[in-house]
Amino acid sequence: MLRHFLTLKDYTKEEILQIVELGLSIKRELKSGETKHYMSNKTLAMIFEKSSTRTRVSFETGIFQLGGHGLFLSNRDIHLGRGEPVKDTARVISSMCDMIMIRTFAHSMIEEFAAYSKVPVVNGLTDTYHPVQLLADYMTLVEHDHADELVVAYIGDGNNMTNSWLMLAGILGFELRIATPAGYEVNPIVLADAYAMAESSGAKISIFNDPNEAIKDATVVTTDTWASMGQEDEKAERLKAFKGFMVDDGMMAKADSDAIFLHCLPAYRGQEVSESILEGAQSVVFDEAENRLHAQKGLMVWLDQQR
Ligand code: CP
Ligand code: NVA
């Protein structure tokens, strides 16, 4: 059956754990010198309407290691950027390629693309969600023995990362505390979805405006940039509004003493996180970044196997 990966909301707990487990087993194979070509001669089209370091490198390297080929398509190069309709682009690319990854602005764009695509479409970040990042984040928690009795504190902007954490908590059933400044709260529709999912999964979701309250005894602390891609003009105003929200030594000291720190990167030192925390002993951000490769290989193979 054709499955897309647009938001975690479409996935069960068992499916998410299966994808992460598959990624971990492919990672073990790679580390022991084995590269199995699970996707021999398959092509992955990668459409980027926003910048990227990790997403591009991990998907392109990942499909290559799986025996396939990645095509980097910036919207400056393809006709999508000159106004060719999404539905035409979707039908053309999906008639030639085996999988399509898209990084774009409006989430509705990838929904429309997926509706016209004959092959799996993977969300490589939209304004609303960044689900592939959460696969890597969860893989990192498993590897660092932090996946059980999880209490995650997200400190910062209510954005695509926050929404994705809400979906993961709603599905897997862990405790998630979100602290944002007033006026930068999470999307109420996504929050309502997460509360509805929590009723069956047992997730405990709480919302704060005080980061020092939210972080108390958390086992995982995470944050993200205060100005996401597309919000560059709001940067100065946001720097003022987020005063007091930097994850620094003082704030981190309130979390569990074994807590680890995650950040999807790119990080802005001295803004959402201090240099000392980002580079400190509790930070696992570079393991997390590397896991983008392994988690997405698991995802691509899993999606390919569903067909
Ligand atoms: N975390 C993440 O998606 O990074 P890039 O923007 O570099 O792809
Ligand atoms: N919230 C950030 C995530 C970057 C990976 C953005 O959308 O720019």
Coordinates of C-alpha atoms and ligand atoms in Angstrom, one line a residue:
M1 CA 0.0 0.0 0.0
L2 CA 1.2 3.5 -0.8
R3 CA 2.2 5.3 2.4
H4 CA 3.3 8.9 2.7
F5 CA 5.2 10.4 5.6
L6 CA 3.8 13.9 6.0
T7 CA 3.1 13.9 9.7
L8 CA 3.7 11.5 12.6
K9 CA -0.1 11.7 13.2
D10 CA -0.7 9.2 10.4
Y11 CA 1.5 6.6 12.2
T12 CA 0.9 4.2 15.1
K13 CA 3.2 3.6 17.9
E14 CA 4.2 0.2 16.5
E15 CA 5.0 1.7 13.1
I16 CA 7.2 4.4 14.6
L17 CA 9.1 1.9 16.7
Q18 CA 9.5 -0.4 13.7
I19 CA 10.9 2.4 11.6
V20 CA 13.4 3.4 14.3
E21 CA 14.4 -0.2 14.9
L22 CA 14.9 -0.8 11.2
G23 CA 17.1 2.4 11.1
L24 CA 19.1 1.1 14.1
S25 CA 19.7 -2.2 12.5
I26 CA 20.8 -0.6 9.2
K27 CA 23.1 1.6 11.3
R28 CA 24.6 -1.4 12.9
E29 CA 25.2 -3.0 9.5
L30 CA 26.9 0.2 8.2
K31 CA 29.1 0.5 11.3
S32 CA 30.2 -3.1 10.9
G33 CA 31.2 -2.4 7.3
E34 CA 28.2 -3.9 5.5
T35 CA 26.2 -1.8 3.1
K36 CA 23.2 -3.7 1.9
H37 CA 21.4 -2.3 -1.1
Y38 CA 17.9 -2.4 0.1
M39 CA 16.9 0.2 -2.5
S40 CA 19.0 -0.9 -5.5
N41 CA 18.5 1.4 -8.5
K42 CA 15.7 3.4 -6.9
T43 CA 15.6 7.1 -7.2
L44 CA 14.8 9.7 -4.5
A45 CA 13.8 13.2 -5.8
M46 CA 14.5 15.8 -3.2
I47 CA 12.7 19.1 -3.6
F48 CA 14.0 22.0 -1.5
E49 CA 12.2 25.3 -1.3
K50 CA 14.1 26.2 1.9
S51 CA 17.8 25.9 2.9
S52 CA 19.2 22.7 4.5
T53 CA 22.4 21.1 5.6
R54 CA 21.4 18.0 7.5
T55 CA 18.3 17.1 5.6
R56 CA 19.9 17.3 2.2
V57 CA 23.2 15.5 3.2
S58 CA 21.4 12.7 5.1
F59 CA 18.8 11.9 2.4
E60 CA 21.3 12.1 -0.4
T61 CA 23.9 10.0 1.4
G62 CA 21.2 7.7 2.7
I63 CA 19.7 6.8 -0.7
F64 CA 23.2 6.3 -2.1
Q65 CA 24.2 3.9 0.7
L66 CA 21.0 2.0 0.1
G67 CA 22.0 1.4 -3.6
G68 CA 19.9 4.1 -5.1
H69 CA 20.3 7.7 -6.4
G70 CA 19.2 11.1 -5.1
L71 CA 18.3 14.0 -7.2
F72 CA 18.6 17.4 -5.6
L73 CA 16.0 19.7 -7.0
S74 CA 16.0 23.3 -5.7
N75 CA 13.0 25.4 -6.6
R76 CA 15.4 27.8 -8.3
D77 CA 16.1 25.0 -10.8
I78 CA 12.8 23.3 -11.4
H79 CA 9.6 24.8 -12.9
L80 CA 7.8 24.5 -9.6
G81 CA 9.6 27.7 -8.6
R82 CA 8.4 29.5 -11.8
G83 CA 4.7 28.6 -11.2
E84 CA 4.3 25.1 -12.6
P85 CA 1.3 23.7 -10.6
V86 CA 2.1 21.4 -7.7
K87 CA -0.2 18.7 -9.1
D88 CA 1.6 18.7 -12.5
T89 CA 5.0 18.5 -10.8
A90 CA 3.8 15.7 -8.6
R91 CA 2.5 13.6 -11.5
V92 CA 5.6 14.1 -13.6
I93 CA 8.2 13.4 -10.9
S94 CA 6.3 10.5 -9.4
S95 CA 6.1 8.9 -12.9
M96 CA 9.9 8.7 -13.0
C97 CA 11.1 8.4 -9.4
D98 CA 10.5 5.9 -6.6
M99 CA 10.2 8.3 -3.6
I100 CA 10.0 12.1 -3.2
M101 CA 11.2 14.2 -0.3
I102 CA 10.0 17.8 0.0
R103 CA 11.0 20.7 2.2
T104 CA 8.7 23.6 1.8
F105 CA 6.7 26.4 3.5
A106 CA 2.9 25.6 3.6
H107 CA 2.0 22.1 4.8
S108 CA -0.9 22.1 2.4
M109 CA 1.6 22.1 -0.5
I110 CA 3.0 18.6 0.4
E111 CA -0.6 17.4 1.1
E112 CA -1.5 18.4 -2.4
F113 CA 1.7 16.9 -3.8
A114 CA 1.0 13.6 -2.1
A115 CA -2.5 13.5 -3.3
Y116 CA -1.2 13.5 -6.9
S117 CA 1.9 11.3 -6.3
K118 CA 2.1 7.7 -7.3
V119 CA 5.1 7.2 -5.0
P120 CA 5.7 7.9 -1.2
V121 CA 6.2 11.5 -0.3
V122 CA 8.3 12.3 2.7
N123 CA 8.0 15.6 4.6
G124 CA 11.6 17.0 5.0
L125 CA 10.1 20.0 7.0
T126 CA 7.2 22.3 6.5
D127 CA 6.1 25.4 8.5
T128 CA 3.9 23.0 10.5
Y129 CA 5.9 19.8 11.0
H130 CA 9.4 18.2 10.9
P131 CA 8.6 14.5 11.4
V132 CA 11.8 13.0 10.1
Q133 CA 13.7 15.0 12.7
L134 CA 11.7 13.3 15.5
L135 CA 12.6 9.9 14.2
A136 CA 16.3 10.8 14.6
D137 CA 15.6 12.4 18.0
Y138 CA 13.8 9.3 19.3
M139 CA 16.6 7.0 17.9
T140 CA 19.0 9.2 19.9
L141 CA 17.0 8.8 23.1
V142 CA 16.9 5.0 22.6
E143 CA 20.7 4.9 22.1
H144 CA 21.3 7.0 25.2
D145 CA 19.0 4.9 27.3
H146 CA 16.6 7.9 27.7
A147 CA 13.5 6.5 25.9
D148 CA 11.8 5.1 29.1
E149 CA 10.1 7.2 31.8
L150 CA 10.6 10.1 29.5
V151 CA 9.8 13.6 30.6
V152 CA 10.7 16.0 27.8
A153 CA 10.8 19.8 28.3
Y154 CA 10.7 21.9 25.1
I155 CA 11.7 25.4 25.8
G156 CA 11.2 28.1 23.2
D157 CA 9.1 28.9 20.1
G158 CA 5.9 27.1 19.4
N159 CA 6.9 26.0 15.9
N160 CA 7.2 23.0 13.6
M161 CA 9.5 21.2 16.1
T162 CA 7.1 21.8 19.0
N163 CA 4.2 20.5 16.9
S164 CA 6.2 17.4 16.0
W165 CA 7.1 16.7 19.7
L166 CA 3.4 17.0 20.4
M167 CA 2.6 14.4 17.8
L168 CA 5.3 12.0 19.1
A169 CA 4.2 12.4 22.7
G170 CA 0.6 11.9 21.7
I171 CA 1.4 8.6 19.9
L172 CA 4.1 7.1 22.2
G173 CA 2.4 8.3 25.4
F174 CA 5.2 10.1 27.3
E175 CA 5.2 13.4 29.3
L176 CA 5.9 16.6 27.4
R177 CA 6.1 20.0 28.9
I178 CA 6.2 23.0 26.6
A179 CA 7.3 26.5 27.7
T180 CA 6.9 29.4 25.2
P181 CA 6.7 33.1 25.8
A182 CA 3.2 34.6 25.7
G183 CA 2.2 35.2 22.0
Y184 CA 4.4 32.4 20.7
E185 CA 2.3 29.4 21.9
V186 CA 1.8 26.2 20.0
N187 CA -0.7 25.9 17.2
P188 CA -4.1 25.3 19.1
I189 CA -5.3 22.8 16.4
V190 CA -2.1 20.6 16.8
L191 CA -2.4 20.9 20.6
A192 CA -6.0 19.7 20.5
D193 CA -5.0 16.8 18.3
A194 CA -2.2 15.9 20.8
Y195 CA -4.6 16.0 23.7
A196 CA -7.0 13.8 21.8
M197 CA -4.2 11.3 21.1
A198 CA -3.1 11.5 24.8
E199 CA -6.5 10.1 25.9
S200 CA -5.6 6.7 24.5
S201 CA -1.8 6.7 24.8
G202 CA -1.6 8.1 28.3
A203 CA 0.6 11.0 27.3
K204 CA 0.8 13.9 29.8
I205 CA 1.1 17.2 28.0
S206 CA 1.4 20.5 29.9
I207 CA 1.9 24.1 28.7
F208 CA 3.8 26.8 30.5
N209 CA 4.9 30.3 30.0
D210 CA 7.7 29.9 32.6
P211 CA 10.6 27.8 31.3
N212 CA 12.0 27.3 34.8
E213 CA 8.8 25.5 35.8
A214 CA 8.6 23.4 32.7
I215 CA 12.2 22.1 33.0
K216 CA 11.9 20.9 36.6
D217 CA 13.2 17.2 36.8
A218 CA 12.9 16.8 33.0
T219 CA 14.9 13.8 31.6
V220 CA 15.3 15.4 28.2
V221 CA 15.6 19.1 27.5
T222 CA 15.2 20.5 24.0
T223 CA 14.8 23.8 22.2
D224 CA 15.0 25.2 18.6
T225 CA 15.7 28.5 16.9
W226 CA 13.6 31.5 17.9
A227 CA 13.2 32.5 14.3
S228 CA 12.4 29.7 11.9
M229 CA 13.1 29.8 8.1
G230 CA 10.6 32.3 6.7
Q231 CA 10.6 34.4 9.9
E232 CA 13.8 36.3 9.3
D233 CA 12.1 39.7 9.4
E234 CA 10.8 39.0 12.9
K235 CA 14.2 38.2 14.3
A236 CA 14.8 41.4 16.3
E237 CA 11.3 41.4 17.8
R238 CA 11.6 37.7 18.7
L239 CA 15.0 38.2 20.4
K240 CA 13.3 40.6 22.8
A241 CA 10.2 38.4 23.3
F242 CA 12.3 35.3 24.2
K243 CA 14.4 37.0 26.9
G244 CA 14.8 34.5 29.7
F245 CA 14.2 31.4 27.5
M246 CA 17.9 30.6 26.8
V247 CA 18.7 27.0 27.9
D248 CA 21.9 27.8 29.9
D249 CA 23.6 26.3 32.9
G250 CA 21.3 27.8 35.5
M251 CA 18.2 26.6 33.7
M252 CA 19.6 23.1 32.9
A253 CA 20.5 22.6 36.6
K254 CA 16.8 22.4 37.3
A255 CA 16.3 19.4 35.1
D256 CA 17.1 15.8 36.2
S257 CA 20.8 15.5 36.9
D258 CA 21.1 12.8 34.2
A259 CA 19.1 14.8 31.7
I260 CA 20.3 15.1 28.1
F261 CA 20.1 18.0 25.7
L262 CA 18.7 17.8 22.2
H263 CA 18.6 20.4 19.4
C264 CA 17.7 19.7 15.8
L265 CA 20.3 22.3 14.7
P266 CA 21.2 24.8 13.3
A267 CA 21.7 26.3 16.8
Y268 CA 22.2 30.0 17.6
R269 CA 24.5 30.1 20.6
G270 CA 23.7 32.9 23.1
Q271 CA 20.1 32.9 21.9
E272 CA 18.0 29.7 22.5
V273 CA 21.0 27.8 24.0
S274 CA 24.3 28.8 25.6
E275 CA 27.6 27.7 24.2
S276 CA 28.3 25.8 27.5
I277 CA 25.1 23.7 27.2
L278 CA 25.4 23.0 23.5
E279 CA 29.1 21.9 23.8
G280 CA 28.7 20.5 27.3
A281 CA 28.6 16.9 28.7
Q282 CA 24.8 16.6 28.6
S283 CA 24.5 17.6 24.9
V284 CA 24.0 14.8 22.4
V285 CA 23.2 17.1 19.5
F286 CA 25.8 15.7 17.1
D287 CA 24.7 12.1 17.7
E288 CA 21.2 13.4 17.0
A289 CA 22.4 15.0 13.8
E290 CA 24.1 11.9 12.6
N291 CA 21.0 9.9 13.4
R292 CA 19.2 11.8 10.7
L293 CA 21.0 9.6 8.2
H294 CA 20.2 6.3 10.0
A295 CA 16.6 7.1 10.9
Q296 CA 15.8 8.2 7.4
K297 CA 17.4 5.1 5.9
G298 CA 15.0 3.1 8.1
L299 CA 12.1 5.2 6.9
M300 CA 12.9 5.0 3.2
V301 CA 13.3 1.2 3.4
W302 CA 10.1 0.8 5.4
L303 CA 8.1 3.0 3.0
D304 CA 9.5 1.1 0.0
Q305 CA 8.6 -2.2 1.6
Q306 CA 5.0 -1.2 2.1
R307 CA 4.5 -1.0 -1.7
Ligands
CP1 N1 17.6 19.9 11.5 C1 17.5 20.1 10.2 O1 16.5 19.8 9.6 O2 18.6 20.7 9.7 P1 18.7 21.3 8.2 O3 17.9 22.5 8.1 O4 20.2 21.6 8.1 O5 18.3 20.3 7.2
NVA2 N1 12.1 25.5 13.3 C1 13.3 25.5 12.4 C2 13.8 24.1 12.2 C3 15.1 24.0 11.4 C4 15.5 22.6 11.1 C5 12.9 26.0 11.0 O1 11.8 25.7 10.5 O2 13.6 26.8 10.5

